[in-house]
PDB file of C-alpha atoms in Angstrom:
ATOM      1  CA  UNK A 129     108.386 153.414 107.098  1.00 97.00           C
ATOM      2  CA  UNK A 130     109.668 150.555 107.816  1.00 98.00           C
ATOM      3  CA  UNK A 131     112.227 148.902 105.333  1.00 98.00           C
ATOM      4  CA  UNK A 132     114.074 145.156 105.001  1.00 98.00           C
ATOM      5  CA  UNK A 133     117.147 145.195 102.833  1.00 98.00           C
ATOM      6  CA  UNK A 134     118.440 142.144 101.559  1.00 98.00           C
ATOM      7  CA  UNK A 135     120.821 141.153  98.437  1.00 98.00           C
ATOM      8  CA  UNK A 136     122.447 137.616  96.637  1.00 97.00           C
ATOM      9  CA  UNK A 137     125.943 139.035  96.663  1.00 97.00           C
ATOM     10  CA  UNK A 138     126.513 138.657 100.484  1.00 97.00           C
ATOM     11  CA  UNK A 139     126.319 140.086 103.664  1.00 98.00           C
ATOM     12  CA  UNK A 140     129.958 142.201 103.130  1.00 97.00           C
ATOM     13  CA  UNK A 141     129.008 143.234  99.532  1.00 97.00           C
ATOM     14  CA  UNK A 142     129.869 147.002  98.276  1.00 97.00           C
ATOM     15  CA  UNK A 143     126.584 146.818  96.782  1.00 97.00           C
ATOM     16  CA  UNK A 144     124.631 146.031 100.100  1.00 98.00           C
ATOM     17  CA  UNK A 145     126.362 148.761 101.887  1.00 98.00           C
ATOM     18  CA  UNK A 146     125.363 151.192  99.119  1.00 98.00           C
ATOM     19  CA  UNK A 147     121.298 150.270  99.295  1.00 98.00           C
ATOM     20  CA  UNK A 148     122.027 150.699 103.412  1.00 98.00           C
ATOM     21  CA  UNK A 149     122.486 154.248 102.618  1.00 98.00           C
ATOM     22  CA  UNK A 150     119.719 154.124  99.754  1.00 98.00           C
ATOM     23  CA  UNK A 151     117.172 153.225 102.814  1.00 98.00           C
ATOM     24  CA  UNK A 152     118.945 155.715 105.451  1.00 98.00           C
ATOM     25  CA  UNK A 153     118.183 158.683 102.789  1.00 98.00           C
ATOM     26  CA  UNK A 154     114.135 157.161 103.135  1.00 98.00           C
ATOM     27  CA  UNK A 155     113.796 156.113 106.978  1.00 98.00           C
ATOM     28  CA  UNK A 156     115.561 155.924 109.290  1.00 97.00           C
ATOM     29  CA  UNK A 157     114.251 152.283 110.396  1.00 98.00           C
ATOM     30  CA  UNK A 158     115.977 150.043 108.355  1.00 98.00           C
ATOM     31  CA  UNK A 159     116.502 146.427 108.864  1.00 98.00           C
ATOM     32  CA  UNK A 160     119.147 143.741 106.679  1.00 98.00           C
ATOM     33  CA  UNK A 161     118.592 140.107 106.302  1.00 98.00           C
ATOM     34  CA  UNK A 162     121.456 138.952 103.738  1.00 98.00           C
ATOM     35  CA  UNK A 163     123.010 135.432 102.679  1.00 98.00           C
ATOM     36  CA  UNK A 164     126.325 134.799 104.661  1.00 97.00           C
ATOM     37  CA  UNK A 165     127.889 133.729 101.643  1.00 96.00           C
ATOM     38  CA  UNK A 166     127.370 135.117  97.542  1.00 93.00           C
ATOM     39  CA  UNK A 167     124.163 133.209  96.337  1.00 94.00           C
ATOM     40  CA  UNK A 168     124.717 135.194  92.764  1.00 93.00           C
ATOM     41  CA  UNK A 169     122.128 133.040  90.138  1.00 90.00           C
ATOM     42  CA  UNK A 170     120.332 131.283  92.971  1.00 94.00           C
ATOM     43  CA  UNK A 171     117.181 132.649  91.562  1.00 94.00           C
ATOM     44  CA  UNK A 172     113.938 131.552  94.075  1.00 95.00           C
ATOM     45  CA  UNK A 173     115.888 128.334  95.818  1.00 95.00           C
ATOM     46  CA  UNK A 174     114.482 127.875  99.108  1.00 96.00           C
ATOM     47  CA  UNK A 175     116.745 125.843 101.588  1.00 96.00           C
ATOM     48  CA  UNK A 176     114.637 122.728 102.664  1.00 96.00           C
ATOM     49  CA  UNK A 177     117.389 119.766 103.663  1.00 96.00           C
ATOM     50  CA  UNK A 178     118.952 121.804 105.922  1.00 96.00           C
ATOM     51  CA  UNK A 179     119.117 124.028 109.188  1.00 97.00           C
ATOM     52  CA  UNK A 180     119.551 127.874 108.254  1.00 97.00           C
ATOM     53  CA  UNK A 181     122.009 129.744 110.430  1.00 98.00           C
ATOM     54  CA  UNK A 182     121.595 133.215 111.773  1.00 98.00           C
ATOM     55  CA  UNK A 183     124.319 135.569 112.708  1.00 98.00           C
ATOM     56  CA  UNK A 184     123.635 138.952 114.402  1.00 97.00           C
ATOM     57  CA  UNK A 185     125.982 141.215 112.022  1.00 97.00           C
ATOM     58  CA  UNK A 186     125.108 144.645 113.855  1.00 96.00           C
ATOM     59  CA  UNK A 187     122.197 146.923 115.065  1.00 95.00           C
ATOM     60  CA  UNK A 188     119.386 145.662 112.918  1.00 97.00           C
ATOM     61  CA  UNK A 189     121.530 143.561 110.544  1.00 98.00           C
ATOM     62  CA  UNK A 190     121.405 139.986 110.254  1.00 98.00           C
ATOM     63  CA  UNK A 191     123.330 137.142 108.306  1.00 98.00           C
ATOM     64  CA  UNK A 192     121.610 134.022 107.083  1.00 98.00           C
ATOM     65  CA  UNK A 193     123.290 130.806 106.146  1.00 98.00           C
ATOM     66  CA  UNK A 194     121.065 130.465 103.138  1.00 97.00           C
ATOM     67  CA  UNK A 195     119.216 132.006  99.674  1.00 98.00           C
ATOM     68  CA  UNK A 196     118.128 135.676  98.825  1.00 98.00           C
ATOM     69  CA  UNK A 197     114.608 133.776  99.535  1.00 98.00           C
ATOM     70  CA  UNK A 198     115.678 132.431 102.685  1.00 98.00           C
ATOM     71  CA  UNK A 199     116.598 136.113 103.925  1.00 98.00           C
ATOM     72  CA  UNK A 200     113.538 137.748 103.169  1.00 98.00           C
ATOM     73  CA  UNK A 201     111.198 134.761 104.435  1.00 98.00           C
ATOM     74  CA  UNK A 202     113.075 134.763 107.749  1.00 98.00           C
ATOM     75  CA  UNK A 203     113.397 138.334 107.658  1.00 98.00           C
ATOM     76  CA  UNK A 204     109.724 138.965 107.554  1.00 98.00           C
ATOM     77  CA  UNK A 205     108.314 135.962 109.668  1.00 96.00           C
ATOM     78  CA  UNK A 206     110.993 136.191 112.321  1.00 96.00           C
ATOM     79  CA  UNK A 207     113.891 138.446 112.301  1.00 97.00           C
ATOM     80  CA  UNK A 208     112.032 141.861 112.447  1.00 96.00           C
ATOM     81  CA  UNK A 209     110.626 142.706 115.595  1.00 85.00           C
ATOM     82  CA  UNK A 210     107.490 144.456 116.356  1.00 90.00           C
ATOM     83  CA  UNK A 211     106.267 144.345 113.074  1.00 93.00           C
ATOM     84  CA  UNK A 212     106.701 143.647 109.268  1.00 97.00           C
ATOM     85  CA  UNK A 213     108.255 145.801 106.630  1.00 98.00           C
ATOM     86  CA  UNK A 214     106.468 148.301 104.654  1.00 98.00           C
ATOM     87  CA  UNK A 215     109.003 148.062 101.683  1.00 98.00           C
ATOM     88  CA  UNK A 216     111.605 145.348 100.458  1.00 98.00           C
ATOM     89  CA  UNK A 217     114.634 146.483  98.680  1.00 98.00           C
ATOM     90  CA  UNK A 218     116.932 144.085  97.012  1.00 98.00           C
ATOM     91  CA  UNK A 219     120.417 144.999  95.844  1.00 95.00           C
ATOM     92  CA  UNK A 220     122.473 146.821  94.946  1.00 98.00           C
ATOM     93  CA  UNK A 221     123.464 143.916  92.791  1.00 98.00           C
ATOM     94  CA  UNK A 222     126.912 144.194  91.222  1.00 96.00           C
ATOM     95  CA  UNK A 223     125.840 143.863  87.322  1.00 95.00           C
ATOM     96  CA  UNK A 224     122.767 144.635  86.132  1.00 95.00           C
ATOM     97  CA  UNK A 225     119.817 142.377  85.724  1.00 96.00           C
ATOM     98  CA  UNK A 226     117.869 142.557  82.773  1.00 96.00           C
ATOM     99  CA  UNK A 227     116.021 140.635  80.228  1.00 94.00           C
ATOM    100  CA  UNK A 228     115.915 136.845  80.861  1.00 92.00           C
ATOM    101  CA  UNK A 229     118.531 136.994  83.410  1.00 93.00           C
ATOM    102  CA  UNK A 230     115.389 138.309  85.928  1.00 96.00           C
ATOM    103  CA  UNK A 231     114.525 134.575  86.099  1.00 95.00           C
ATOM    104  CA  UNK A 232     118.362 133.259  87.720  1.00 94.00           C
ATOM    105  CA  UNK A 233     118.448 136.574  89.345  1.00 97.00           C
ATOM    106  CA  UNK A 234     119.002 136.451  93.172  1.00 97.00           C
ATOM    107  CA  UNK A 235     118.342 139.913  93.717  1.00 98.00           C
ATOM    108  CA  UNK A 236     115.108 139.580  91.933  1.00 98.00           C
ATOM    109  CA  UNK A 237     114.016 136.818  93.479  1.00 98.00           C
ATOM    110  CA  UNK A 238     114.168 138.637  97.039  1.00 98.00           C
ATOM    111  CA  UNK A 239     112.215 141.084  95.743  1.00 98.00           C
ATOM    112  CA  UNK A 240     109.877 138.537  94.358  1.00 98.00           C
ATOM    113  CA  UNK A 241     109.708 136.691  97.985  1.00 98.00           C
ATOM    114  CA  UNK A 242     108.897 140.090  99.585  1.00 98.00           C
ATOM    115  CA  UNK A 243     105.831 140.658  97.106  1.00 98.00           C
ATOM    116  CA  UNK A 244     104.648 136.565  97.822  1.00 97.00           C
ATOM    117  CA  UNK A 245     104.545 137.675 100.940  1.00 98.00           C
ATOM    118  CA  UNK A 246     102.402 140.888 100.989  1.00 97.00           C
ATOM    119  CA  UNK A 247     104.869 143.181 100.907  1.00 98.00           C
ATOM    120  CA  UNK A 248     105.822 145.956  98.355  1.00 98.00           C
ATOM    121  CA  UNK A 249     109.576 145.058  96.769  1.00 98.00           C
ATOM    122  CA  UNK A 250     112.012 146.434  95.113  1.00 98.00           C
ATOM    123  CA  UNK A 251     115.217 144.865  93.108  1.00 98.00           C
ATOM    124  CA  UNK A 252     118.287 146.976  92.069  1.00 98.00           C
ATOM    125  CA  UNK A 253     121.276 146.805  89.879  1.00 98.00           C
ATOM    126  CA  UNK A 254     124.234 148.571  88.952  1.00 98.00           C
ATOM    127  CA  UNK A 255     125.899 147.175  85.436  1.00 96.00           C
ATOM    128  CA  UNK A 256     128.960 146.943  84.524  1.00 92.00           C
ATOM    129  CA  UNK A 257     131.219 147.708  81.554  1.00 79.00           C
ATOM    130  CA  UNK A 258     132.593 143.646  81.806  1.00 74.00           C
ATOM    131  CA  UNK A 259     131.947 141.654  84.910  1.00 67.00           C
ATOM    132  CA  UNK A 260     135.029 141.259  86.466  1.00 69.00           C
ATOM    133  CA  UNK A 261     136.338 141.603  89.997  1.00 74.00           C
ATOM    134  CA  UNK A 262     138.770 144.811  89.039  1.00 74.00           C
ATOM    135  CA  UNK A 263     136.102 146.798  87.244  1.00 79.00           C
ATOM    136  CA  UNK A 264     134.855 148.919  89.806  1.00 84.00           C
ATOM    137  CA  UNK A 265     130.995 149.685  89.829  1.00 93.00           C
ATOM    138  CA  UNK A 266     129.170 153.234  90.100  1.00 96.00           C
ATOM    139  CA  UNK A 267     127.335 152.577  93.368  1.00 97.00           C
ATOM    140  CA  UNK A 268     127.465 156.106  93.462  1.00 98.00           C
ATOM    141  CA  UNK A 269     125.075 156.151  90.227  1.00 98.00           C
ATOM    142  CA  UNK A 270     122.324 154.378  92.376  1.00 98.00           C
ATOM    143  CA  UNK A 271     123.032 156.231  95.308  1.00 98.00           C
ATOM    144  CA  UNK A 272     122.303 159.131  93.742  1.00 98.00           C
ATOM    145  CA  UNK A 273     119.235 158.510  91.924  1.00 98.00           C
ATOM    146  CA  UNK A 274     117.174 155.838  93.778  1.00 98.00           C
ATOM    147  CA  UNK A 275     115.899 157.442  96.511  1.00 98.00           C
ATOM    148  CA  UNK A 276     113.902 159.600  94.775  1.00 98.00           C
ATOM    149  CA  UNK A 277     113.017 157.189  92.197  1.00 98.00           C
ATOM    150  CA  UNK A 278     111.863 154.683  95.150  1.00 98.00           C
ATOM    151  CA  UNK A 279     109.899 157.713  96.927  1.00 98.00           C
ATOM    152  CA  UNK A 280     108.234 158.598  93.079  1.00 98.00           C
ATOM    153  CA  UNK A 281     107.219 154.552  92.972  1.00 98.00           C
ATOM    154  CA  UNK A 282     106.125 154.374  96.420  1.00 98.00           C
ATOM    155  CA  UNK A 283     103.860 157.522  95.743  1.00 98.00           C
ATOM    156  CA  UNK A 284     102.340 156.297  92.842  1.00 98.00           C
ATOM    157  CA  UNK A 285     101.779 152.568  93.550  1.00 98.00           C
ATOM    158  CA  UNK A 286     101.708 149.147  91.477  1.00 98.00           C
ATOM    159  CA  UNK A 287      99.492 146.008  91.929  1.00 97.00           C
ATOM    160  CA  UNK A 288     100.132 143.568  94.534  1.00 97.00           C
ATOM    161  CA  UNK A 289     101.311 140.865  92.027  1.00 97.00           C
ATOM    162  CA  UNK A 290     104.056 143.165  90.625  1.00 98.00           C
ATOM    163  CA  UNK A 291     107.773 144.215  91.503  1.00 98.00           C
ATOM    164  CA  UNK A 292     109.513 146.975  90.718  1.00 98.00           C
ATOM    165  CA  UNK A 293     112.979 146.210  89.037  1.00 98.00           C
ATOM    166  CA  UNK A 294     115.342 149.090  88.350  1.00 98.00           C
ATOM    167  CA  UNK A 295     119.236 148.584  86.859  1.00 98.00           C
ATOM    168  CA  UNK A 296     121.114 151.813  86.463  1.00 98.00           C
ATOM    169  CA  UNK A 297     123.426 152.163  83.706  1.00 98.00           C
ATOM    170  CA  UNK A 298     127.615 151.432  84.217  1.00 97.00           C
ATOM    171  CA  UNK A 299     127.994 155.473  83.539  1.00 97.00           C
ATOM    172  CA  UNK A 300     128.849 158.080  86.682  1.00 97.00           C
ATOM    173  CA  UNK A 301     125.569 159.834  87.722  1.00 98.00           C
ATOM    174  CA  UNK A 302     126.785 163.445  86.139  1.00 98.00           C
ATOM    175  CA  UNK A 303     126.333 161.262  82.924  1.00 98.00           C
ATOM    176  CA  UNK A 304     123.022 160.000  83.729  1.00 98.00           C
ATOM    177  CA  UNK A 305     119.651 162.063  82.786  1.00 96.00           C
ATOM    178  CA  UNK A 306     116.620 159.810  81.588  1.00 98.00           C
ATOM    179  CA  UNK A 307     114.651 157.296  83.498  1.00 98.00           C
ATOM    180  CA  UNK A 308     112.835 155.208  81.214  1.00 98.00           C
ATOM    181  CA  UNK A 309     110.015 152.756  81.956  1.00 98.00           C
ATOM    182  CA  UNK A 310     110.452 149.792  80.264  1.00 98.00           C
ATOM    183  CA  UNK A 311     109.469 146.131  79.227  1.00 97.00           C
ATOM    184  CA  UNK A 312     111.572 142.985  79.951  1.00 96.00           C
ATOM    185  CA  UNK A 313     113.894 142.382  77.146  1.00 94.00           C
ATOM    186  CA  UNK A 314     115.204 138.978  75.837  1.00 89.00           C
ATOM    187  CA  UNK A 315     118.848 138.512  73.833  1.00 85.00           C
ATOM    188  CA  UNK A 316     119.255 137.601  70.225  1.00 69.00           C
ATOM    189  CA  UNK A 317     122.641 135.426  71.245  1.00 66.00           C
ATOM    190  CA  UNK A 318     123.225 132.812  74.030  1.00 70.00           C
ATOM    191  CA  UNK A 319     125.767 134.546  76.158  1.00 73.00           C
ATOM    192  CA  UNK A 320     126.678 132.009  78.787  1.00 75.00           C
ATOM    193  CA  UNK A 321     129.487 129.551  78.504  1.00 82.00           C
ATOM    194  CA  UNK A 322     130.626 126.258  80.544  1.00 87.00           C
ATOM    195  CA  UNK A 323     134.762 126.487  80.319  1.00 89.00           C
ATOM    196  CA  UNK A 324     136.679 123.204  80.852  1.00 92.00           C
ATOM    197  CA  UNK A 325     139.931 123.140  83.038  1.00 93.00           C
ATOM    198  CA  UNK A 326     142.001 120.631  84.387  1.00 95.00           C
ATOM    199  CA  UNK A 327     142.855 120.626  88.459  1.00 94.00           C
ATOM    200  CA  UNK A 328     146.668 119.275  89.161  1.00 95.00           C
ATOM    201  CA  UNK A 329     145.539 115.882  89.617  1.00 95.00           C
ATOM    202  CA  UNK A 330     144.112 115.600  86.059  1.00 94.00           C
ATOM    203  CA  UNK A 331     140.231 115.690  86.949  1.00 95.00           C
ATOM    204  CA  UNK A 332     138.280 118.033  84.612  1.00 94.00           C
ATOM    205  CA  UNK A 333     136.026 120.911  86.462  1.00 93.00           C
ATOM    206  CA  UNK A 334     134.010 123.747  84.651  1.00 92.00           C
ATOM    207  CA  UNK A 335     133.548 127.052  85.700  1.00 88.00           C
ATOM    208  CA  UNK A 336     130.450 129.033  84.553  1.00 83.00           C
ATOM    209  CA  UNK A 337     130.117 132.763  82.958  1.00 77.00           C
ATOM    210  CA  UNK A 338     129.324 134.990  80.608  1.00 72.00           C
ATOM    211  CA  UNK A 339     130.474 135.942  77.173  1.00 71.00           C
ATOM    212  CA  UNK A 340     131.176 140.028  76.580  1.00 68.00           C
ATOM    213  CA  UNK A 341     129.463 140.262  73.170  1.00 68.00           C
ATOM    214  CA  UNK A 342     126.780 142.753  72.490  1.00 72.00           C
ATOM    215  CA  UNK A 343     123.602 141.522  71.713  1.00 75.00           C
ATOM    216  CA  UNK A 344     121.155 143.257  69.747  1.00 78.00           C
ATOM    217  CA  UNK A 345     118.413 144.640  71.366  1.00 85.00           C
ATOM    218  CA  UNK A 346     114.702 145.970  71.187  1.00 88.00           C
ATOM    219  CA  UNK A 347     113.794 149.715  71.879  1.00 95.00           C
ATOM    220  CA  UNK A 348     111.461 150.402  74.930  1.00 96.00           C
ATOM    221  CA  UNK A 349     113.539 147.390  76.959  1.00 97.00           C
ATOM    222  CA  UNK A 350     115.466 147.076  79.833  1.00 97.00           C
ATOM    223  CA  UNK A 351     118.552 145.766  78.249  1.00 95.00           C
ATOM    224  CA  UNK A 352     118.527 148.790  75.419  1.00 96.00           C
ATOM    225  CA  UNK A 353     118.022 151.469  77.791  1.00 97.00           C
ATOM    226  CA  UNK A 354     120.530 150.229  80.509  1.00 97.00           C
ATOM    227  CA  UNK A 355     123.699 149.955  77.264  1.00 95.00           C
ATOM    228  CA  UNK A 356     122.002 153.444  76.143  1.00 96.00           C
ATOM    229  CA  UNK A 357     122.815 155.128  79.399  1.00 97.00           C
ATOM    230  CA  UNK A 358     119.103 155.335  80.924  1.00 98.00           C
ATOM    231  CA  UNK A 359     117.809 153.988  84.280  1.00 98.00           C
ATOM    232  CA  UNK A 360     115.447 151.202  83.707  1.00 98.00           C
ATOM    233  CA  UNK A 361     112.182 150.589  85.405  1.00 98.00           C
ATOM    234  CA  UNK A 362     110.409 147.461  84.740  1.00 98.00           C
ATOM    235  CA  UNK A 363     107.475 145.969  86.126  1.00 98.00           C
ATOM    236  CA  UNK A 364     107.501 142.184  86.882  1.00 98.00           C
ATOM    237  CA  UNK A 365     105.307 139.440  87.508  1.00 96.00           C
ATOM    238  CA  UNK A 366     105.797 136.096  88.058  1.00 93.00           C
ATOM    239  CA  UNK A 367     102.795 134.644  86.086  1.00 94.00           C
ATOM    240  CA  UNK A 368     104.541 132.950  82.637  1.00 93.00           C
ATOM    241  CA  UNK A 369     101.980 131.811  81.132  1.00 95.00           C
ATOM    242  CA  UNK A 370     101.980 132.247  77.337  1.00 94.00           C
ATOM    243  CA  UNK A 371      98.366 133.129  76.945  1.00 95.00           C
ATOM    244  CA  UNK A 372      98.304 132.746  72.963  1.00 95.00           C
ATOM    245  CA  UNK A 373      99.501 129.436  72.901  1.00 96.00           C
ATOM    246  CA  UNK A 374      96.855 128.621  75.767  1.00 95.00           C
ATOM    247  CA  UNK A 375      94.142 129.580  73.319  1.00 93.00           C
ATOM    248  CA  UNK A 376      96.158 127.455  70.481  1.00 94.00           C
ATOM    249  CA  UNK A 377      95.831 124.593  72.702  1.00 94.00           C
ATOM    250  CA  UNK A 378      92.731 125.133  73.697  1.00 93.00           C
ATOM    251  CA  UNK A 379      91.775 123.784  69.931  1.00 90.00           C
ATOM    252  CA  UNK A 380      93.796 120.782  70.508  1.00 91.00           C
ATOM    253  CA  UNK A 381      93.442 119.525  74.451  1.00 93.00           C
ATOM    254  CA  UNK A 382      90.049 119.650  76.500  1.00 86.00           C
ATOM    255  CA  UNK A 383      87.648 117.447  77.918  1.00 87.00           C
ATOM    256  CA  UNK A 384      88.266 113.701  77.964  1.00 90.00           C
ATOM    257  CA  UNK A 385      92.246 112.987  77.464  1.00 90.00           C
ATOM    258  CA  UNK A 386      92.831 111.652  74.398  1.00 88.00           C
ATOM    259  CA  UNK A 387      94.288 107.672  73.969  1.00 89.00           C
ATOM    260  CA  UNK A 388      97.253 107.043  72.591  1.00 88.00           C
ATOM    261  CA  UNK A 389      96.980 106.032  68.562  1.00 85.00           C
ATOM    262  CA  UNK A 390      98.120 102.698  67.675  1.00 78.00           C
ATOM    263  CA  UNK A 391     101.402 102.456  65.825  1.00 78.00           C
ATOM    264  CA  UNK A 392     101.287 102.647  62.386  1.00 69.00           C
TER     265      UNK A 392
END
């Protein structure tokens, strides 16, 4: 089996070397195509104004200049040779990503690229207790339990349309014993915040991130069973259309377009 790796927290993450060994415990013919630089939120951007750069970073391992979607596009069209993958995996993102943070996601998105493009795909998260460069991540959590997860998926199948995404809770494996298969979740509180600074020369600048509060959250979700302690496996698809509104409007629009009214 043949397998592309690829991630949105860089070429040199922790989280990227973890899903290396992930794919070396399920073939032994693995291939990376990951952004140069972190590309953390850059959800499906595809880089259109300008060149992508490609830097050999080892035996099978490549560097791009560009997004999660960049990677897996140039992994599969023309980085691998002799073939295209069998199986994309995505991750090991640092944080897990769950309910409407799928749609930012980087990690998700190369996962969704792979699947646009015929191939089966992954994504994979660790969480964390707070998300902050000192809190140190259980990689080893993954580690431990996706390969057999992935080879339990790749047994049973999904549609074409679908990825697999799977966040594994911020607990040591030793405390870790349910996998649950869930739905997408969504937060009852807006949990992302613009701060405003000031840089020496008096300009104002914002920096971007995330509140700690707990939300409240739905059983049978992602986001519940990743703060309970379970693994989480959701199926995604990219379709978002909100079919009972579409029958709703169906009542309202169709056939010739309606004129404006004349003001009252």
């Amino acid at each position: 089996m043949r397998i592309l790796l690829t991630n949105d927290d860089g070429i040199h993450a922790e989280g990227l070397a973890s899903l290396e060994r992930i794919a070396a415990a399920l073939s032994d013919d693995v291939w990376v195509a990951a952004p140069e630089h972190e590309q953390s939120g850059a959800s499906r951007a595809l880089t259109l104004s300008e060149p992508l750069r490609v830097r050999q970073a080892g035996a099978k391992r490549f560097a791009v200049s560009g997004t999660p979607t960049d990677c897996v596009m140039l992994g599969i069209e023309a980085l691998l040779q002799d073939g295209r993958p069998d199986l994309v995996l995505s991750g090991v993102n640092r944080g897990h990503n769950t309910a409407e943070d799928v749609t930012m996601s980087g990690t998700v998105a190369g996962a969704i690229q792979g699947m646009a493009l015929g191939v089966p795909a992954m994504a994979l998260s660790q969480s964390l207790a707070v998300f902050h460069d000192d809190v140190v991540a259980h990689f080893e959590t993954a580690e431990a339990y996706a390969p057999g997860i992935i080879e339990r998926l790749l047994e049973a199948g999904w549609p074409r349309d679908v990825i697999i995404n799977i966040n594994f809770p911020n607990r040591p494996p030793q405390e870790v014993d349910t996998v649950e298969v869930t739905r997408q979740g969504l937060r009852d509180i807006h949990n992302m915040k613009a701060e405003k600074r000031t840089d020496l020369r008096g300009r104002d600048y914002y920096w971007m991130g995330f509140t700690a509060r707990r939300p409240e959250v739905d059983e049978g979700t992602d986001l519940a069973a990743v703060l309970a302690g379970r693994i989480s496996v959701t199926p995604l698809h990219i379709d978002l259309t909100h079919m009972p509104t579409v029958h709703t409007l169906k009542g309202v629009l169709g056939g010739t377009p309606p004129k404006l009214r004349a003001p009252a």
